[in-house]
Tab-separated table of C-alpha atoms in Angstrom:
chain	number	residue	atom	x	y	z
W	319	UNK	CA	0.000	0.000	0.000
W	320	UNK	CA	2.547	2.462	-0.989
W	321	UNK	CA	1.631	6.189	-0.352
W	322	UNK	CA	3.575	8.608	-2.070
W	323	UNK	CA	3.234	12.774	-1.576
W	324	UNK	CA	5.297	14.444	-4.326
W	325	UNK	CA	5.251	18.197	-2.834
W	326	UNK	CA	6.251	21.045	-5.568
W	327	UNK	CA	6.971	24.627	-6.418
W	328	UNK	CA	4.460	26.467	-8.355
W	329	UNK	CA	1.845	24.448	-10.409
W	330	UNK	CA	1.869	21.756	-13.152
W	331	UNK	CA	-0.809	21.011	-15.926
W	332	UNK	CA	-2.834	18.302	-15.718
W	333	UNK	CA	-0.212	16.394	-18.743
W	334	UNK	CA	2.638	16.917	-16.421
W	335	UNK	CA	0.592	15.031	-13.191
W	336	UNK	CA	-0.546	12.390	-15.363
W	337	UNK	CA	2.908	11.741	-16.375
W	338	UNK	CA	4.285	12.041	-12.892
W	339	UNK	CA	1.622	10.051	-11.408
W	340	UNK	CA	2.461	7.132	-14.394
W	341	UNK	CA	6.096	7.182	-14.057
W	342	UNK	CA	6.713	7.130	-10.516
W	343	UNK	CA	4.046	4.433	-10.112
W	344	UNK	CA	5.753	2.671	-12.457
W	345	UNK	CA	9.336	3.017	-10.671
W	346	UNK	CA	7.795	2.431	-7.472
W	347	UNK	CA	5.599	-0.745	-8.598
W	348	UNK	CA	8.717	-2.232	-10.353
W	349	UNK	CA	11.571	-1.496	-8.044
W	350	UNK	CA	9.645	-2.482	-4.791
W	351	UNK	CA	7.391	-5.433	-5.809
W	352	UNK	CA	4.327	-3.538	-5.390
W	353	UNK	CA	1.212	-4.288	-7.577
W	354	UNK	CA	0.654	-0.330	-9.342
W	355	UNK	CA	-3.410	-0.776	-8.115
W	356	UNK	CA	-1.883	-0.451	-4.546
W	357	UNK	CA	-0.479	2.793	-5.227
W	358	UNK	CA	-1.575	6.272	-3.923
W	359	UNK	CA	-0.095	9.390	-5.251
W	360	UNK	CA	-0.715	12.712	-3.724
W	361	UNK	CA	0.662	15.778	-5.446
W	362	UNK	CA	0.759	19.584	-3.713
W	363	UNK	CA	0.949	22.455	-5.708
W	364	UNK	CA	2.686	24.667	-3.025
W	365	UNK	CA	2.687	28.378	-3.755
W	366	UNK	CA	6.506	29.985	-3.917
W	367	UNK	CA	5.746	32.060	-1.263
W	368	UNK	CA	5.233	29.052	1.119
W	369	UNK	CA	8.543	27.337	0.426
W	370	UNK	CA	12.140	28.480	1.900
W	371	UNK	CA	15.385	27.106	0.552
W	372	UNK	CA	18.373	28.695	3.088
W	373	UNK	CA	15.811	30.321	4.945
W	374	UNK	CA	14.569	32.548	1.682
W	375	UNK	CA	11.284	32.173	0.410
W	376	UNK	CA	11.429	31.286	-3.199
W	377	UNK	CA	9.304	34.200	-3.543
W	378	UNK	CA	10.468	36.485	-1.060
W	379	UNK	CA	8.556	39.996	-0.083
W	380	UNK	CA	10.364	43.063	-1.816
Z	363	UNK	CA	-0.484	15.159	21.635
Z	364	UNK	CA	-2.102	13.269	19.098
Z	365	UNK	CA	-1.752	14.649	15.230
Z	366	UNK	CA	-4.293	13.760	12.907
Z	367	UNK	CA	-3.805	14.274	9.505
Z	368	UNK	CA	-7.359	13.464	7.294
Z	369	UNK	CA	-6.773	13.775	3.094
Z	370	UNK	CA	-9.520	13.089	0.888
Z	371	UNK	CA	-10.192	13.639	-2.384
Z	372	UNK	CA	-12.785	16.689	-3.419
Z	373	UNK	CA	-14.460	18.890	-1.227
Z	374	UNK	CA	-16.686	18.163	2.262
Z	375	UNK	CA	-19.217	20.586	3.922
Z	376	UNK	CA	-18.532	22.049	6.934
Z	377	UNK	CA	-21.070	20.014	8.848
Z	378	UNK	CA	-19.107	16.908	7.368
Z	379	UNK	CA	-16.152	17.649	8.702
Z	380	UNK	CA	-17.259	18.769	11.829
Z	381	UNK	CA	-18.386	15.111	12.360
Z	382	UNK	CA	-15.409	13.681	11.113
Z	383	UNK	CA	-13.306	15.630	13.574
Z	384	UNK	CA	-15.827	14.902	16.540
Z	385	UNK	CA	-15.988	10.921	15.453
Z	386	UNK	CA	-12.326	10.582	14.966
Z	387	UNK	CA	-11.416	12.378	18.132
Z	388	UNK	CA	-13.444	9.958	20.111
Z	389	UNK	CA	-11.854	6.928	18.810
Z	390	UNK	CA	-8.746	8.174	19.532
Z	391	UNK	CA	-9.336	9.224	22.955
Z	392	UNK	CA	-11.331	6.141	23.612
Z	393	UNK	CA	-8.727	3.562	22.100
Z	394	UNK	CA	-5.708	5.280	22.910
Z	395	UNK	CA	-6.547	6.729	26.394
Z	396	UNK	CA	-5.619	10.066	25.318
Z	397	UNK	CA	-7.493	13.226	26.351
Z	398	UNK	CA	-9.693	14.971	23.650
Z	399	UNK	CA	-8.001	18.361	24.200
Z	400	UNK	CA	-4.896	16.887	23.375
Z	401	UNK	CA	-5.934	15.354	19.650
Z	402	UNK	CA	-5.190	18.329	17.077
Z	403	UNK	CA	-6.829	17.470	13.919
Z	404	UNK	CA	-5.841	18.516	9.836
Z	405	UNK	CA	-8.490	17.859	7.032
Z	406	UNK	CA	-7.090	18.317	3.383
Z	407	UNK	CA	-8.970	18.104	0.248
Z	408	UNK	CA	-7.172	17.609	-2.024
Z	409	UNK	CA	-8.507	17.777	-5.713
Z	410	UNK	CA	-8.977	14.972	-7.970
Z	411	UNK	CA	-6.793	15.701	-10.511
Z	412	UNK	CA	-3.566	15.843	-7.829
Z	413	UNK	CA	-4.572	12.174	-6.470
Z	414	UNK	CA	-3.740	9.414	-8.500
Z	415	UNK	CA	-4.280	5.819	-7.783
Z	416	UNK	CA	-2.531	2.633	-10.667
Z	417	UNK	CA	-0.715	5.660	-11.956
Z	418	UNK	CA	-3.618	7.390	-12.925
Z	419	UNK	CA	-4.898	10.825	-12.068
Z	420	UNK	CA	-8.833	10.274	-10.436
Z	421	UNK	CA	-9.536	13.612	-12.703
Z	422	UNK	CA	-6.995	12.734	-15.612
Z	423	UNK	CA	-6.723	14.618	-18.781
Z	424	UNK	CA	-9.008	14.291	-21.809
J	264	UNK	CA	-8.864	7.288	-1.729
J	265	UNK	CA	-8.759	9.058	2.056
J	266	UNK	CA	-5.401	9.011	3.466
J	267	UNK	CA	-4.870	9.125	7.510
J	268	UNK	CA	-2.040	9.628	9.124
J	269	UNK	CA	-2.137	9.554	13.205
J	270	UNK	CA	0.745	10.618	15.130
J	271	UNK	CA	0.933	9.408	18.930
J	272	UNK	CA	3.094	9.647	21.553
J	273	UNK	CA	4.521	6.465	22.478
J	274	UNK	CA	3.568	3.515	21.853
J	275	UNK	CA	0.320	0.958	21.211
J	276	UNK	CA	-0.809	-2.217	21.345
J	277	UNK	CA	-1.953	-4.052	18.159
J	278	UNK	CA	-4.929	-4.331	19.765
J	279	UNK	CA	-5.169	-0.699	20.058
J	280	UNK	CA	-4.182	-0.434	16.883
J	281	UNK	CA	-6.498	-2.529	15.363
J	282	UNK	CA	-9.616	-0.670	16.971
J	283	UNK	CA	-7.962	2.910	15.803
J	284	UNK	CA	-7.687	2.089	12.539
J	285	UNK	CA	-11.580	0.095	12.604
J	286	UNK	CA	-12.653	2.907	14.409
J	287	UNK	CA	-11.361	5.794	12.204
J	288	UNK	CA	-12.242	3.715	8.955
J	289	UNK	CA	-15.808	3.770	10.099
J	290	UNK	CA	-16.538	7.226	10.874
J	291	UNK	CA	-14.674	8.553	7.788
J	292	UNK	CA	-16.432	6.609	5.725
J	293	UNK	CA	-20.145	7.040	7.404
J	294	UNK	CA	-19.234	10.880	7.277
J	295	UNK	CA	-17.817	11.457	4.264
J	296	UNK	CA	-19.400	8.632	2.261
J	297	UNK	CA	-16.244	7.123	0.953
J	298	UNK	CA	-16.130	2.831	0.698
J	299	UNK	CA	-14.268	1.740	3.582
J	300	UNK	CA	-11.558	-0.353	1.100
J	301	UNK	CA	-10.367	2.984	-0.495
J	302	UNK	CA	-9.267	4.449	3.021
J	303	UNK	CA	-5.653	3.831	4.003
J	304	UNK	CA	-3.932	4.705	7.877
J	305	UNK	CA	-0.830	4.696	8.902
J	306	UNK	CA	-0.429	5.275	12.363
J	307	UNK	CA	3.449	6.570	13.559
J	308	UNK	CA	4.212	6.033	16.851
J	309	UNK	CA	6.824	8.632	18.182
J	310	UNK	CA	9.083	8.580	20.987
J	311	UNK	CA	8.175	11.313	23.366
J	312	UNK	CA	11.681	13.214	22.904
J	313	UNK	CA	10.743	13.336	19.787
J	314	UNK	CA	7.486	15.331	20.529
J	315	UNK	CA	7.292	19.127	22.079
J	316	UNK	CA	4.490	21.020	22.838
J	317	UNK	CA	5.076	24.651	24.402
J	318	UNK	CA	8.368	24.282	23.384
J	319	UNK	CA	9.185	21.584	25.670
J	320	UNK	CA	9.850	18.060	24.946
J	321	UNK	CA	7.355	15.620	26.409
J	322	UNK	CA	10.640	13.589	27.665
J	323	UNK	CA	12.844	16.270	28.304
J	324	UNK	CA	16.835	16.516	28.778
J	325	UNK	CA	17.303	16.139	32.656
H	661	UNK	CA	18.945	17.829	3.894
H	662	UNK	CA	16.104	19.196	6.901
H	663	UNK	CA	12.751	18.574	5.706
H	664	UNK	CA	10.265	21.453	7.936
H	665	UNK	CA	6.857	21.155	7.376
H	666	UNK	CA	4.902	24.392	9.475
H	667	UNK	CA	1.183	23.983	9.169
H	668	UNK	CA	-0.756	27.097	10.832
H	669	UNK	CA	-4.271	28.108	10.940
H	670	UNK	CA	-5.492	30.621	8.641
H	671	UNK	CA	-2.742	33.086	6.650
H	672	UNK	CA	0.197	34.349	7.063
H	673	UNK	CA	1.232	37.833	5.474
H	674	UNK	CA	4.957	37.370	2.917
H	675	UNK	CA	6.802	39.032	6.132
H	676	UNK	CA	5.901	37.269	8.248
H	677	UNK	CA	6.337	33.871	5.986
H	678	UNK	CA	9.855	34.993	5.506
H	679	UNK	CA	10.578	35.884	9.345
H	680	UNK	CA	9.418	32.312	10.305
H	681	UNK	CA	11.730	31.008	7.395
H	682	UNK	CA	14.853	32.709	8.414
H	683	UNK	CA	14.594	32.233	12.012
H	684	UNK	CA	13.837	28.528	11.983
H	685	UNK	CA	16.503	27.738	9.801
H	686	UNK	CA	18.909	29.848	11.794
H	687	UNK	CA	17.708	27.502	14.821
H	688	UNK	CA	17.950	24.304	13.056
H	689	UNK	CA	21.404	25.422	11.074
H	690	UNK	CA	22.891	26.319	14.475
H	691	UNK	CA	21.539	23.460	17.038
H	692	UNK	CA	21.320	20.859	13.951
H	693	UNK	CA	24.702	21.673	12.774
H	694	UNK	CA	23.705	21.532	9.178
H	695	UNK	CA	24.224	24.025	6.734
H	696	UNK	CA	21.584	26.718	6.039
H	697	UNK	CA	21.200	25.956	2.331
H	698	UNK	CA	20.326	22.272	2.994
H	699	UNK	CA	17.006	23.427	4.908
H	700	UNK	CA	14.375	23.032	3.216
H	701	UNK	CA	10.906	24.676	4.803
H	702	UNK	CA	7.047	24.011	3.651
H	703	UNK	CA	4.353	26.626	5.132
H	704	UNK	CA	1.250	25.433	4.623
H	705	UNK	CA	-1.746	27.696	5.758
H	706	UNK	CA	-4.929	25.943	6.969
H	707	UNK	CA	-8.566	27.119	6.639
H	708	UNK	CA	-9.751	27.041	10.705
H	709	UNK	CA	-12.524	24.794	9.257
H	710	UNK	CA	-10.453	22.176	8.489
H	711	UNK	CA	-8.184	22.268	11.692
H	712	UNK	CA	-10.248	20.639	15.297
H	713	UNK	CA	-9.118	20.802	18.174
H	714	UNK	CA	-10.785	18.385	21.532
H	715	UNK	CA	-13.211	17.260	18.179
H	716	UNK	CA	-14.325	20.603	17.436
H	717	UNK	CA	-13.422	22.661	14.532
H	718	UNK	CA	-11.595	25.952	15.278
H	719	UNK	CA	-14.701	27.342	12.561
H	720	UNK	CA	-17.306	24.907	13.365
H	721	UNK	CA	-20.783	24.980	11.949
H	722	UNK	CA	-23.190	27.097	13.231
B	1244	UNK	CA	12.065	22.169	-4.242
B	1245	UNK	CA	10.478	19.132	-5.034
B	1246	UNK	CA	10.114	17.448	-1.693
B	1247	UNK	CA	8.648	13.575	-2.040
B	1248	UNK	CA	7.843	10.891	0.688
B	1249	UNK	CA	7.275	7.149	-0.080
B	1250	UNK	CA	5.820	5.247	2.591
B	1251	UNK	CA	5.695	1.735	2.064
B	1252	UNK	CA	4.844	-1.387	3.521
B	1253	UNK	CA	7.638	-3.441	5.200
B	1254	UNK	CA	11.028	-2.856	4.173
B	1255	UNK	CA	13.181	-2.181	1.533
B	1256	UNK	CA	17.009	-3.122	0.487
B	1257	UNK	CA	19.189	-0.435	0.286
B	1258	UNK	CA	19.546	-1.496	-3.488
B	1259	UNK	CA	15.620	-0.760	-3.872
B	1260	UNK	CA	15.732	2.190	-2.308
B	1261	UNK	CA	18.800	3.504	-4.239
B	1262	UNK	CA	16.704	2.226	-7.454
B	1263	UNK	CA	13.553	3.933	-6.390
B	1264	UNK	CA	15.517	7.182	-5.223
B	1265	UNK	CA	17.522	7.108	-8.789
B	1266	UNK	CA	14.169	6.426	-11.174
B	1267	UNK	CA	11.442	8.896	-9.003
B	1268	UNK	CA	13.944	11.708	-9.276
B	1269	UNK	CA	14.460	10.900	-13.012
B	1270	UNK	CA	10.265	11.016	-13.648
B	1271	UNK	CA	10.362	14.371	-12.231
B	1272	UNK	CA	12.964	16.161	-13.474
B	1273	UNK	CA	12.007	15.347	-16.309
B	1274	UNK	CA	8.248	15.981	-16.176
B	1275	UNK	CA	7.990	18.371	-13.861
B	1276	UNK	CA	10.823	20.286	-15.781
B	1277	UNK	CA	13.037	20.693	-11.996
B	1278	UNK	CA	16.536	19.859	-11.502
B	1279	UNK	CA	17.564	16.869	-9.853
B	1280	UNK	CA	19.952	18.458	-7.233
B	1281	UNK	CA	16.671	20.324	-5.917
B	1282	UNK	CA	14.572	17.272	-5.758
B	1283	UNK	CA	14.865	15.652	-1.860
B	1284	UNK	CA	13.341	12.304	-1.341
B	1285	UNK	CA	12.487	10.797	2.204
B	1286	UNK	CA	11.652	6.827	2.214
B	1287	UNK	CA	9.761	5.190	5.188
B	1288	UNK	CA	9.772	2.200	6.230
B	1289	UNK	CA	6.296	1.678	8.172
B	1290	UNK	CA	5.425	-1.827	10.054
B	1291	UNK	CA	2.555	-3.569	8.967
B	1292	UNK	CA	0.994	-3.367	11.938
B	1293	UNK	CA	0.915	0.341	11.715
B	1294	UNK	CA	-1.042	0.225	7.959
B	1295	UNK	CA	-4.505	-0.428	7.494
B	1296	UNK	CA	-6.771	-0.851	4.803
B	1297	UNK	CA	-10.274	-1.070	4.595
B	1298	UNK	CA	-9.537	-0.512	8.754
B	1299	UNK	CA	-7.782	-4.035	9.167
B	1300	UNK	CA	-4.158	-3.947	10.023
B	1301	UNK	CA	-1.864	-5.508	7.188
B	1302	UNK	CA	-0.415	-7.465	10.214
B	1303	UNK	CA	-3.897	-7.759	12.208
B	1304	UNK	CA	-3.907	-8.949	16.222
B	1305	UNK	CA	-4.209	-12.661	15.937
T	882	UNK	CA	-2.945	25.257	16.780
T	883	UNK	CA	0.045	25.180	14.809
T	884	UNK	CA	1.842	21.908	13.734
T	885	UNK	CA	5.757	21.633	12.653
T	886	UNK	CA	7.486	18.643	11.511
T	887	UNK	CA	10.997	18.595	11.026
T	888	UNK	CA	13.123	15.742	9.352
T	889	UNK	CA	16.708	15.698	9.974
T	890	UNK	CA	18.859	12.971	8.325
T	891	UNK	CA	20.401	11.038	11.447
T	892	UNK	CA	20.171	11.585	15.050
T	893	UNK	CA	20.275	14.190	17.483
T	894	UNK	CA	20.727	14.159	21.363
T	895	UNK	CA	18.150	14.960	23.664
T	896	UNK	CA	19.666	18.055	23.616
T	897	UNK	CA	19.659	19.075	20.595
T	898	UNK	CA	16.015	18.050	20.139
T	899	UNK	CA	15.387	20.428	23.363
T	900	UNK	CA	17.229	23.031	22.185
T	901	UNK	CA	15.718	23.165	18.311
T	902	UNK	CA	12.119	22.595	19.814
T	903	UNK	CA	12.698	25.427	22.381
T	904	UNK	CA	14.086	27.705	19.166
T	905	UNK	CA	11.441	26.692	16.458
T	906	UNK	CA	8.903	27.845	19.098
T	907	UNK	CA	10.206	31.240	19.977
T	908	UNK	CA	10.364	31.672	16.551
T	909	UNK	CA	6.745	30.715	15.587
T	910	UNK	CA	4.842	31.913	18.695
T	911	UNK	CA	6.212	35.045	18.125
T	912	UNK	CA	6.305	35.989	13.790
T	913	UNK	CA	3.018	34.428	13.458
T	914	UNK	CA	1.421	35.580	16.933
T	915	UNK	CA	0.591	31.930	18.068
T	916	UNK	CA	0.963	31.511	21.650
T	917	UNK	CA	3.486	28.877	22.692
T	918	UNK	CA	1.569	25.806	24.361
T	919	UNK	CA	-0.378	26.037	21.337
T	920	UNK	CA	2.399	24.971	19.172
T	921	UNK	CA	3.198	20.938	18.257
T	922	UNK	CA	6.634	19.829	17.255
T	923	UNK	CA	7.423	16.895	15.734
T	924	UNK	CA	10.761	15.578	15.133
T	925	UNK	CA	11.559	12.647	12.740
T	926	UNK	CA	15.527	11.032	12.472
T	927	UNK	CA	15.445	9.828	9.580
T	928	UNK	CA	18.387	6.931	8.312
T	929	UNK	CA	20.778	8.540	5.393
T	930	UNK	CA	20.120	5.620	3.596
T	931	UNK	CA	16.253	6.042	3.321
T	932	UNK	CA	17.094	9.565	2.380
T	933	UNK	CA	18.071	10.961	-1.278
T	934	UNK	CA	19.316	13.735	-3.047
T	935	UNK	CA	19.760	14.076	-6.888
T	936	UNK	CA	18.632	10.913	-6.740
T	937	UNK	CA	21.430	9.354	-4.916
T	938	UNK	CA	20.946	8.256	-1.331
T	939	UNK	CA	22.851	10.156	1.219
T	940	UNK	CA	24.013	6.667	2.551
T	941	UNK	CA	24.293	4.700	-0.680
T	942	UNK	CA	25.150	0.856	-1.567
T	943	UNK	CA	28.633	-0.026	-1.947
């Protein structure tokens, strides 16, 4: 029952979550012997603003 | 200090939720012998087209 | 396709476990009318130096 | 390679996003002994109606 | 900033995980158009007494 | 009510944990106006090899 949360910057069309959601299913299904029906994806669009790298926002105030 | 975190898929109404929180806090409480005040609960909804299940998005793309 | 994750302090039985996650399963899916099959738990159990609340670990330094 | 996930209730202005960002990486760098550009910080802000607290939302139903 | 966590079932040789660290990081640089020195992946290992599905443990009380 | 989880690659003493939770608090309770015993930290050690960067785990196979 793998659950996977793939957490990113800005957003991503639906094509590029399909793909995502197919290939790492597909990765994860293969390389850990897990049937791909058992396999829960959860993607977050996080806003720029909301992430920090070295304690900066990606999207800092001015 | 119990943390709850509740994702589902699509919306709820408030009333919905309020019952989830209430029903989940009791079982918690009850099962774990924890105090109610304690149990801090987190509802996401998350929409369809950022779940996926087999690899493929529950909203995919035309 | 709910996902739950609970967080406790310390440990629990199987037992306790077992009624959490029968427990949880059934109000989530009375209240938000999901099947009972689609919901997934995983319950972490987390050493109390590990945890803080108020700033204070729940199994402090001495 | 610090993963922080802060989840708050309600919003948080830019400034303040960014004050929270720089001071808990300063903590973590410092007490953590890791280097500032490996921390990686997540704010997510919460609707109160999705947060509970003792079972009850912190913007229950009326 | 991609930030992923894979929770699985059980555990995993450090071969797998190297394989499932090398090929999700591939999927989404590559779809999600991000470099692969920004993307941070975070395995865990839960018990299977600690997963449930349709609210029975994957290691149920006997 | 708000909830931090930090993930640090490895361990940390008692300590350390004390000291970061102590910090992370200060911070919070006082850039986002939160008062203090309202604030939940969690703190996961996570093993270098279950952790990855550019796709290669921090701890990788020989």
């Amino acid at each position: 029952m793998p659950y996977v949360n793939i957490r990113v910057a800005g957003t991503l069309t639906k094509e590029q979550k399909a793909k995502i959601a197919a290939g790492v299913t597909d990765v994860i299904s293969k390389e850990a012997n897990k049937p791909p029906e058992a396999i829960l994806i959860f993607i977050d669009e996080v806003a720029k603003e909301n992430i920090a790298k070295k304690g900066i926002l990606l999207d800092p105030p001015e």
